[in-house]
Coordinates of C-alpha atoms in Angstrom, one line a residue:
X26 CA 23.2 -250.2 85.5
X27 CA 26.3 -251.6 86.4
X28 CA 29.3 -250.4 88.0
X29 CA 31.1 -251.1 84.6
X30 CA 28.2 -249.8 82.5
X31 CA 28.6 -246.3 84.1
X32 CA 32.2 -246.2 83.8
X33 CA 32.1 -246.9 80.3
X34 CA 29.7 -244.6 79.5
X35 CA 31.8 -241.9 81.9
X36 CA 34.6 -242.6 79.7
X37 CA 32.8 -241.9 76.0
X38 CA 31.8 -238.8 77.9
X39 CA 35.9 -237.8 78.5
X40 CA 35.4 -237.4 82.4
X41 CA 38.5 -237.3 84.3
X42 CA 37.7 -241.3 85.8
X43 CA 40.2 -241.3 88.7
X44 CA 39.0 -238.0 89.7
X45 CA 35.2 -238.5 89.1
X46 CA 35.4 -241.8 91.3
X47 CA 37.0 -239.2 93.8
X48 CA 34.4 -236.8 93.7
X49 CA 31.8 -239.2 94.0
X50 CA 32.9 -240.7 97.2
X51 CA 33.0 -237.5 99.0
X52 CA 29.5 -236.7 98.0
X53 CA 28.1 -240.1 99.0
X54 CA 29.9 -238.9 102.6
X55 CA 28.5 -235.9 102.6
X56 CA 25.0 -237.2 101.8
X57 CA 25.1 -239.4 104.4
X58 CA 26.0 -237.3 106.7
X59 CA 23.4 -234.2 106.0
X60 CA 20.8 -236.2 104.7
X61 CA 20.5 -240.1 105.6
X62 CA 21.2 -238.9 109.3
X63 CA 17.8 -237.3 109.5
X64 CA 14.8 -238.8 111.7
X65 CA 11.1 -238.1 110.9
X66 CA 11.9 -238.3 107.1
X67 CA 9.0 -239.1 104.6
X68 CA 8.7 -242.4 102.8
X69 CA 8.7 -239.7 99.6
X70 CA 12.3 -239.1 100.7
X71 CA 13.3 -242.4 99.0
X72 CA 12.9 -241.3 95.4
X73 CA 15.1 -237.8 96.3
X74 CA 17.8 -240.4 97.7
X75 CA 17.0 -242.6 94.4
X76 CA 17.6 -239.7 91.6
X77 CA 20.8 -238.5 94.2
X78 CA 22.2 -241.7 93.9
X79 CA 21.9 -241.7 90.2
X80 CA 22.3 -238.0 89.3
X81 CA 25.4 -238.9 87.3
X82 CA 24.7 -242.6 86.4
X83 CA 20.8 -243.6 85.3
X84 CA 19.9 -239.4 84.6
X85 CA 22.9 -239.2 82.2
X86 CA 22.2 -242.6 80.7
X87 CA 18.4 -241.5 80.5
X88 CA 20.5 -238.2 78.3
X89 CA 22.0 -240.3 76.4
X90 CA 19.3 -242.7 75.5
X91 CA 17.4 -239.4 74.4
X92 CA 20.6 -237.8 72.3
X93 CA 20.8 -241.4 70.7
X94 CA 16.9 -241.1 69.5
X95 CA 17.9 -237.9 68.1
X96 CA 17.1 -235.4 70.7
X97 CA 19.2 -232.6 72.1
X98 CA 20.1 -231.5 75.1
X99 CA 20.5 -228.0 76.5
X100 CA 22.3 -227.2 79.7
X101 CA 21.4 -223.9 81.7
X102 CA 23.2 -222.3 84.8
X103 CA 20.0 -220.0 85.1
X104 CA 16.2 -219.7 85.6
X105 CA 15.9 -217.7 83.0
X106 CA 16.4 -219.8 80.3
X107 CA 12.9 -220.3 78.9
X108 CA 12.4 -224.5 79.4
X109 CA 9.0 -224.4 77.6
X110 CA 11.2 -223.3 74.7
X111 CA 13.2 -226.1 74.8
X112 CA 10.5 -229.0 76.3
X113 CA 8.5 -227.6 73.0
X114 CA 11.4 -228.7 70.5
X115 CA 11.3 -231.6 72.5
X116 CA 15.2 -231.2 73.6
X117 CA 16.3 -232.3 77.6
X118 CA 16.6 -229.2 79.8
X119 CA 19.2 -229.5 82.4
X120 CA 20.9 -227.8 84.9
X121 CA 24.6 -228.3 84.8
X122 CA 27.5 -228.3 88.1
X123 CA 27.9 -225.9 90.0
X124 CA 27.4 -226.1 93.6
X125 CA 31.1 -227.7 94.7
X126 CA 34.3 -226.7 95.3
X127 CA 36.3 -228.7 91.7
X128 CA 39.1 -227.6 89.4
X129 CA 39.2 -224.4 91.3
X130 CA 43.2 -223.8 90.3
X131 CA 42.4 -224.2 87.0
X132 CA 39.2 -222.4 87.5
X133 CA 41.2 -219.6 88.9
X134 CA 43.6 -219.4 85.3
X135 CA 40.3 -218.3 83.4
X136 CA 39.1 -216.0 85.4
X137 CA 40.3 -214.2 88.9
X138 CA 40.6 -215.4 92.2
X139 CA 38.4 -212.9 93.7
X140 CA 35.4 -214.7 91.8
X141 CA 32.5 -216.0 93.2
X142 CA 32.1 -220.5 94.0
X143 CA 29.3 -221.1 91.5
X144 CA 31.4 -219.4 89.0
X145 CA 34.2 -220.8 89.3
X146 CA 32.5 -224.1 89.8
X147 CA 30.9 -224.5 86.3
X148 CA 34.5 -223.6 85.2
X149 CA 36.5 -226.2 87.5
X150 CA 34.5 -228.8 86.4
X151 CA 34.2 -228.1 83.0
X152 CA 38.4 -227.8 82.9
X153 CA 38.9 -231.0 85.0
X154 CA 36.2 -232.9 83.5
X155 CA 33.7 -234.3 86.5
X156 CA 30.6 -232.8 85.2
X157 CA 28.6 -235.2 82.7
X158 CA 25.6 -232.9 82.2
X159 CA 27.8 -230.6 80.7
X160 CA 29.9 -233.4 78.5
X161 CA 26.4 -234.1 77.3
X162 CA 24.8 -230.8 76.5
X163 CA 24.4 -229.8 72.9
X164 CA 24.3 -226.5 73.4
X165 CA 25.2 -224.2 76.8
X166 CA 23.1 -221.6 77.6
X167 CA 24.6 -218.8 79.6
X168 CA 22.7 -215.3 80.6
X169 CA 23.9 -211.6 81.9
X170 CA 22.8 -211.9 85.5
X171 CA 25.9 -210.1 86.4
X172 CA 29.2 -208.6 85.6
X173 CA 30.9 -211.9 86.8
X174 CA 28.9 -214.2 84.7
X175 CA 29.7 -212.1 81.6
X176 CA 33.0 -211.9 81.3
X177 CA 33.2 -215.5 82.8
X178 CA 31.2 -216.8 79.4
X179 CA 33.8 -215.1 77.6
X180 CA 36.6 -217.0 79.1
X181 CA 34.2 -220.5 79.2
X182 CA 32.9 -219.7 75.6
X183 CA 36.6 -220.9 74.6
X184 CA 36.4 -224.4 76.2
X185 CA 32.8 -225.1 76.0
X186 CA 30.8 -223.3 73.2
X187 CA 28.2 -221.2 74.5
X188 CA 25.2 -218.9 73.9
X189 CA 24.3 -216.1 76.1
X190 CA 20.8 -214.7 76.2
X191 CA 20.8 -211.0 77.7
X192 CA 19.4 -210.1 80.7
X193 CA 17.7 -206.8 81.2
X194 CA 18.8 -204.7 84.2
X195 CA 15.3 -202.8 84.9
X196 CA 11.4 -203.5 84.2
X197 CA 10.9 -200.7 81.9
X198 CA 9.0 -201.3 78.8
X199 CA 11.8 -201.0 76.8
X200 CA 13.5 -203.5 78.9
X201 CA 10.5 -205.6 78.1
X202 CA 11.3 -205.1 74.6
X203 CA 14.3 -206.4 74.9
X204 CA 13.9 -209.4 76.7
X205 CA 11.1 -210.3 74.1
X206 CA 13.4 -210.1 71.6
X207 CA 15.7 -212.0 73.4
X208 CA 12.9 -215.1 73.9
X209 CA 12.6 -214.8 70.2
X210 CA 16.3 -215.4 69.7
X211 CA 16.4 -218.2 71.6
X212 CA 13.6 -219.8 70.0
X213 CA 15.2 -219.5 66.5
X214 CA 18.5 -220.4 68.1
X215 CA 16.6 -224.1 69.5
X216 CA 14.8 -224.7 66.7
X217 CA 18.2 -224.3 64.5
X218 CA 20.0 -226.4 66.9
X219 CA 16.9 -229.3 66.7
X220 CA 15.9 -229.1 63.6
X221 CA 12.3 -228.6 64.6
X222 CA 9.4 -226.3 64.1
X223 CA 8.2 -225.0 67.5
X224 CA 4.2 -224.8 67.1
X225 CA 2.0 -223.4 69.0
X226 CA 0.4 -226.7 70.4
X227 CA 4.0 -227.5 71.1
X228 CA 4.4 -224.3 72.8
X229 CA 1.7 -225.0 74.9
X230 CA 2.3 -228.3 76.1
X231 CA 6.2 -227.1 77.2
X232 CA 4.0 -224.3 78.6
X233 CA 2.1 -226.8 80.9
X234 CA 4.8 -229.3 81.6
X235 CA 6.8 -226.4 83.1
X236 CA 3.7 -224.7 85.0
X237 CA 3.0 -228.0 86.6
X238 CA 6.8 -228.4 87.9
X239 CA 6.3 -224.8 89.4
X240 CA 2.8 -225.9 90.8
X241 CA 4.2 -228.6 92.6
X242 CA 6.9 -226.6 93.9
X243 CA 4.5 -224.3 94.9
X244 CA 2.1 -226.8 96.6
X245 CA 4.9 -228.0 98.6
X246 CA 6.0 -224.1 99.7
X247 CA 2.3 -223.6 101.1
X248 CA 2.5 -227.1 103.2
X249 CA 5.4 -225.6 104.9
X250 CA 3.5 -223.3 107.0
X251 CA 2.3 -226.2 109.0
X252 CA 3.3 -225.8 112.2
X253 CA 5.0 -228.3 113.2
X254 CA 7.0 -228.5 109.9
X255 CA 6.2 -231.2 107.8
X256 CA 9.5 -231.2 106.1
X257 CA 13.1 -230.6 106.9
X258 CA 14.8 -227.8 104.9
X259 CA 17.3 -230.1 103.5
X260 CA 14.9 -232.3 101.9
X261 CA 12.9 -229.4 100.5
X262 CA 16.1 -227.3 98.8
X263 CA 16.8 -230.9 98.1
X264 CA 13.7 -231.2 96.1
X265 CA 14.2 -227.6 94.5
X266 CA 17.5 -228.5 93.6
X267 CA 16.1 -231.9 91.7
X268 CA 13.6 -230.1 89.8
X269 CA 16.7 -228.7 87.3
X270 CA 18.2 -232.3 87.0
X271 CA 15.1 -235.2 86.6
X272 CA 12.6 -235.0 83.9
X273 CA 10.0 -232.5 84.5
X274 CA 7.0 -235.1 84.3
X275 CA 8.1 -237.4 86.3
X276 CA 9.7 -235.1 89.3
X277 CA 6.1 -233.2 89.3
X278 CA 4.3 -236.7 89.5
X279 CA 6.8 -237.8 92.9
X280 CA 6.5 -234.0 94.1
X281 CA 2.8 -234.3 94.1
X282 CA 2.8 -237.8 95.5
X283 CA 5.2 -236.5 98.4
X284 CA 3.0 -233.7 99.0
X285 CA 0.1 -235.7 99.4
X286 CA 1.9 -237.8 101.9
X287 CA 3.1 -234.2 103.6
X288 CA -1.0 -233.3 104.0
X289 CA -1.5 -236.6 105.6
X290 CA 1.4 -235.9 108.2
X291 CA 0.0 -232.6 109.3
X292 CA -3.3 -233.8 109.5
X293 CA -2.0 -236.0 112.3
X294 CA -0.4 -233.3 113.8
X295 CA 3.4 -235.2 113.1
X296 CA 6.3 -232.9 111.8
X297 CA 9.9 -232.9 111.7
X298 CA 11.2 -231.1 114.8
X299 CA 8.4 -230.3 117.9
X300 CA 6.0 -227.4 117.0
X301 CA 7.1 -224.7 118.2
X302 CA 11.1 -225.2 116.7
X303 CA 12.6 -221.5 115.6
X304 CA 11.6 -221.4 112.2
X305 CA 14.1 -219.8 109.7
X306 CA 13.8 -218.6 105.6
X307 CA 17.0 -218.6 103.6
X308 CA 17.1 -216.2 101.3
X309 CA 19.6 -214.7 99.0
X310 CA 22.2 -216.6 96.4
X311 CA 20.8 -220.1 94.9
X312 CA 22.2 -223.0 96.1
X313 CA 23.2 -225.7 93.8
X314 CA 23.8 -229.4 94.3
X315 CA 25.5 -230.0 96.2
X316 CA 25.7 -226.9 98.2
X317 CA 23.7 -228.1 101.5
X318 CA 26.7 -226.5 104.2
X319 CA 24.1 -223.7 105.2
X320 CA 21.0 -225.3 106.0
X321 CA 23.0 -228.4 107.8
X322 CA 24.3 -225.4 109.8
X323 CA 21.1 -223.9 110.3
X324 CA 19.4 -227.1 111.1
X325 CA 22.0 -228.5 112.9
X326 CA 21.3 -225.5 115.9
X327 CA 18.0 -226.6 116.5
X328 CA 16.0 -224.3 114.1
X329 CA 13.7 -225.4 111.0
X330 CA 13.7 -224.0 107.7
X331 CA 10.7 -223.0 106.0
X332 CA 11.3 -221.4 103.1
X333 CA 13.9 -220.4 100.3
X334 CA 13.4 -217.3 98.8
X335 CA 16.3 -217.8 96.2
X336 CA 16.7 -219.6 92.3
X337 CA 16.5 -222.4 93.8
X338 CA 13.3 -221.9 95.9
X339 CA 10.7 -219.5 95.5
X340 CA 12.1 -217.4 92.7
X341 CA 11.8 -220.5 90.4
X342 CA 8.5 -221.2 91.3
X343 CA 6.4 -218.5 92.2
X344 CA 4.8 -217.4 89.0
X345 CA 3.1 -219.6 86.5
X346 CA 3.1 -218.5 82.6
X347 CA -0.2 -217.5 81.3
X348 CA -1.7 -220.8 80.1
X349 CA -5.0 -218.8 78.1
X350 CA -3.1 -217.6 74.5
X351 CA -3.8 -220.0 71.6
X352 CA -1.6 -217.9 68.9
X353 CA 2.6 -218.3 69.1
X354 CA 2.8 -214.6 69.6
X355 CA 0.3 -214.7 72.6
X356 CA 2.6 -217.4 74.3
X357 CA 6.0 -215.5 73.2
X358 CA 4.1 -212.6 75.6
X359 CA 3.2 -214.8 78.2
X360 CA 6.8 -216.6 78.5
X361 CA 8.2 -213.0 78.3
X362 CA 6.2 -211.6 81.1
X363 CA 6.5 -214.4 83.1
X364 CA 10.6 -214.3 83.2
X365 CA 10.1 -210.6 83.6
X366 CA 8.3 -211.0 87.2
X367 CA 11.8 -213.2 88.3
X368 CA 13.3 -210.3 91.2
X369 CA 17.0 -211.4 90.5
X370 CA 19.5 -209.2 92.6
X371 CA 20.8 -208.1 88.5
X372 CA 17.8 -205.5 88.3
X373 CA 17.8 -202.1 89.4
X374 CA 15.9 -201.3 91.3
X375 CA 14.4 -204.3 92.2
X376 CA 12.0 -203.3 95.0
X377 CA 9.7 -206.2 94.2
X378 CA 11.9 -208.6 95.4
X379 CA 11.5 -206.6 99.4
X380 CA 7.6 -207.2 99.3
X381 CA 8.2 -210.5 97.9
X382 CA 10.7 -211.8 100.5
X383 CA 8.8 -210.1 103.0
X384 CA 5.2 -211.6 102.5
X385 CA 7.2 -215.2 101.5
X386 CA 8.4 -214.5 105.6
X387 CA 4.9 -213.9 106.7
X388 CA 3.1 -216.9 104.8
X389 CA 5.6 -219.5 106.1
X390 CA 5.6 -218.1 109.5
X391 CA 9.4 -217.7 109.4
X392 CA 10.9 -216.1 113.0
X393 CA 13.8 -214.8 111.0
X394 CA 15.5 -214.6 108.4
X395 CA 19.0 -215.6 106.8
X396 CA 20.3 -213.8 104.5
X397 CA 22.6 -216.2 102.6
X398 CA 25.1 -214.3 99.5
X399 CA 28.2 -215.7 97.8
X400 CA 31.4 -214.1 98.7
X401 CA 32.2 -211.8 96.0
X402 CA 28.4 -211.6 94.8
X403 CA 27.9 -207.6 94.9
X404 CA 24.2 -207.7 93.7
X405 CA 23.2 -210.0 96.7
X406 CA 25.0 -208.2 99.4
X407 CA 24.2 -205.1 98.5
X408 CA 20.3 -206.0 98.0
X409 CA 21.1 -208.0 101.6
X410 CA 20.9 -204.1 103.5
X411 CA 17.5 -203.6 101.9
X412 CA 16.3 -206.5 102.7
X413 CA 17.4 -206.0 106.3
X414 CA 15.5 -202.9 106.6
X415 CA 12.6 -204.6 104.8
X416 CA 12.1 -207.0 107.0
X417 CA 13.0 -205.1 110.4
X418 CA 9.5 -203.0 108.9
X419 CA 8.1 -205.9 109.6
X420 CA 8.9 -207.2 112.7
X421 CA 11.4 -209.8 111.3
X422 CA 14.9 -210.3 112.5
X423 CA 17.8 -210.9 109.8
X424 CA 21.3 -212.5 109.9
X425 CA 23.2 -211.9 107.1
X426 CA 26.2 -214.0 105.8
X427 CA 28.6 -214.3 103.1
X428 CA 30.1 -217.6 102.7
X429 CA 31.3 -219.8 100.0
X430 CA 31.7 -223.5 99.0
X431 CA 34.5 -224.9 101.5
X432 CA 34.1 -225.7 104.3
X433 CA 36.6 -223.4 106.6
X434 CA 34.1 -221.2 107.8
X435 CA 31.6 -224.2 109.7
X436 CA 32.9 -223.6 112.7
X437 CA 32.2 -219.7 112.6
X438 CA 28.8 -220.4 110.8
X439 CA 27.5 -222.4 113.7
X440 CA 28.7 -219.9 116.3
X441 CA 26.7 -217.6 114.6
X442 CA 23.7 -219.1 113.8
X443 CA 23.3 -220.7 116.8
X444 CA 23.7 -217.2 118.7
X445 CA 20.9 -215.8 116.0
X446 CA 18.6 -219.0 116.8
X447 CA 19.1 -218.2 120.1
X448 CA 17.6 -215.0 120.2
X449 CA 14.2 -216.3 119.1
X450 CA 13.8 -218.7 121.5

């Protein structure tokens, strides 16, 4: 596409132009910066710089190519909106912004100051238009993840229509029940919004188009207990944080291609830092594009990260839905159990989440841990003392830190990470 091509199609879309040229410019400085600095990166690396590049040109033309041929396109903030729902009306699952600091004054006149980043992110971009997926989204899906994101739809329901699926807070049965029903509604709600009758066999295949994202994502999780790492930890949140923006088939074709190249590189013994580098797990808040301040941090004081135990890492990707039901009901029950087994900080309790972060520590070979939550994110930093004492069980040391999208705090961050990575040298 050309330059002119995108700005046109930015304008139908009623972005802000002046400050969407703006916006873009600092990203392409902070790309270059965190990622095209990098040594030691793999050749797979190119298509992540490709689809970066692009996010907001060729992927929203791609959108709009589909929307033209009839299709329709449903924009998510969460992992659990159901994508084999929508892949099996044949609608365009997206994630929408949320991972920068834009609009936050106006942001801040919707809801109040003392809110986390991400939520005021999908607000200040939605208010100062500079976010195309959500310009191009036929229907906005929110969820009940926490207090903040519910009375934050309330306030975003009145600029940008949206439907909210509820969350359970526990794993009880009746909970179960609940979320079921809640699948259900959603289904009815996408296949009034399409027009289409979701079938089983169309169930099924949005059912294996979605396992085999998570399989790749989980291929590339298991590669990363190589020692010495195979990967940087930007490239692989990187990655995680593509697999909600490019279409599913394609981004689990280049996964799998980059993972093959990834068994080739620690069959030669090659990584990205010296074996033997401090190796560190993020875990905590997900980190949306183009959130990347933490692990530059991290990375930047000579450590490696090997795992994200967060939305966008593990969490998205560790359990597969049930691929063996033939009947719709048996596939409502598999999707439903499936979303059930996510260990979001919103359930109480949620002791699942300690043994999984724990044995996620273990099977990467992580020396510690950082606990990463939003400022203002209660359900993270309280769960952030449990985890603490989970993993000191264990024999793992934790640094915990609340943060948020600017960029005041680098200076602080590095004095503290560096003294962490320090201690296990």
């Amino acid at each position: 596409m050309t330059d002119s091509a995108h700005r046109e199609m930015w304008e139908k879309l009623n972005l802000d132009l002046e400050a969407h040229d703006g916006l873009l410019a600092v990203l392409g400085q902070f790309y270059g910066d965190i990622y095209l600095s990098q040594d030691n990166r793999l050749k797979g690396a190119e298509y992540l710089d490709f689809v970066l590049s692009e996010v907001h040109g060729l992927r929203i033309k791609e959108i709009q190519d589909a929307r033209d041929a009839g299709r329709k396109v449903i924009g998510s903030f969460c992992v659990f909106v159901p994508e084999e729902i929508t892949l099996a009306a044949d609608a365009v699952h997206v994630g929408l912004c949320a991972g920068a600091e834009a609009g936050t004054d106006l942001a801040e006149q919707m809801v109040p100051r003392n809110t986390c980043a991400l939520i005021k992110s999908f607000i200040g971009f939605k208010l100062a238009r500079l976010c195309p997926f959500i310009e191009s989204s036929d229907m906005i899906v929110g969820e009940t993840t926490c207090d903040g994101k519910k009375k934050a739809y309330e306030a975003f329901n009145e600029i940008a229509p949206t439907y909210v699926m509820e969350v359970p807070q526990t794993k009880t049965q009746a909970a179960r029940e609940l979320w079921k029903s809640e699948v259900l509604r959603y289904l009815a709600e996408v296949e009034k919004l399409t027009g289409k009758t979701i079938t089983a066999e169309k169930l099924k295949e949005g059912i294996r188009i979605a396992n085999g994202k998570r399989r790749a994502l989980q291929r590339l999780t298991a590669l990363r207990a190589a020692d010495p790492a195979p990967i940087s930890g930007r490239d692989a949140l990187l990655i995680n944080q593509i697999s909600f923006y490019d279409d599913p088939v394609r981004f689990t074709a280049k996964i799998n291609e980059l993972c093959d190249e990834l068994e080739s590189r620690i069959a030669d013994g090659k990584g990205v830092a010296p074996a033997g580098t401090p190796r560190l797990m993020l875990s905590g808040c997900p980190m949306a594009v183009p959130n990347w301040k933490l692990p530059y941090v991290v990375e930047g004081a000579g450590a490696v990260i090997v795992g994200e135990e967060s939305c966008i890492g593990t969490r998205n990707s560790r359990d597969l839905v049930d691929e063996s039901g033939e009947t719709l009901e048996e596939m409502i029950d598999a999707i439903t159990d499936r979303y059930m087994k996510i260990d979001c900080a919103c359930f109480t309790p949620n002791d699942e989440r300690l043994d999984n972060v724990t044995a996620l520590a273990k099977d990467v070979k992580a020396d510690g841990v950082i606990h990463y939550s939003l400022l203002f994110c209660q359900p993270y930093s309280h769960e952030a003392l449990k985890v603490d004492k989970a993993l000191q069980a264990e024999g793992v040391p934790m640094l915990s830190i609340e943060t948020d999208y600017s960029m005041e705090d680098v200076e602080q961050l590095k004095t503290r990470v560096e003294a962490f990575v320090e201690t296990l040298a």
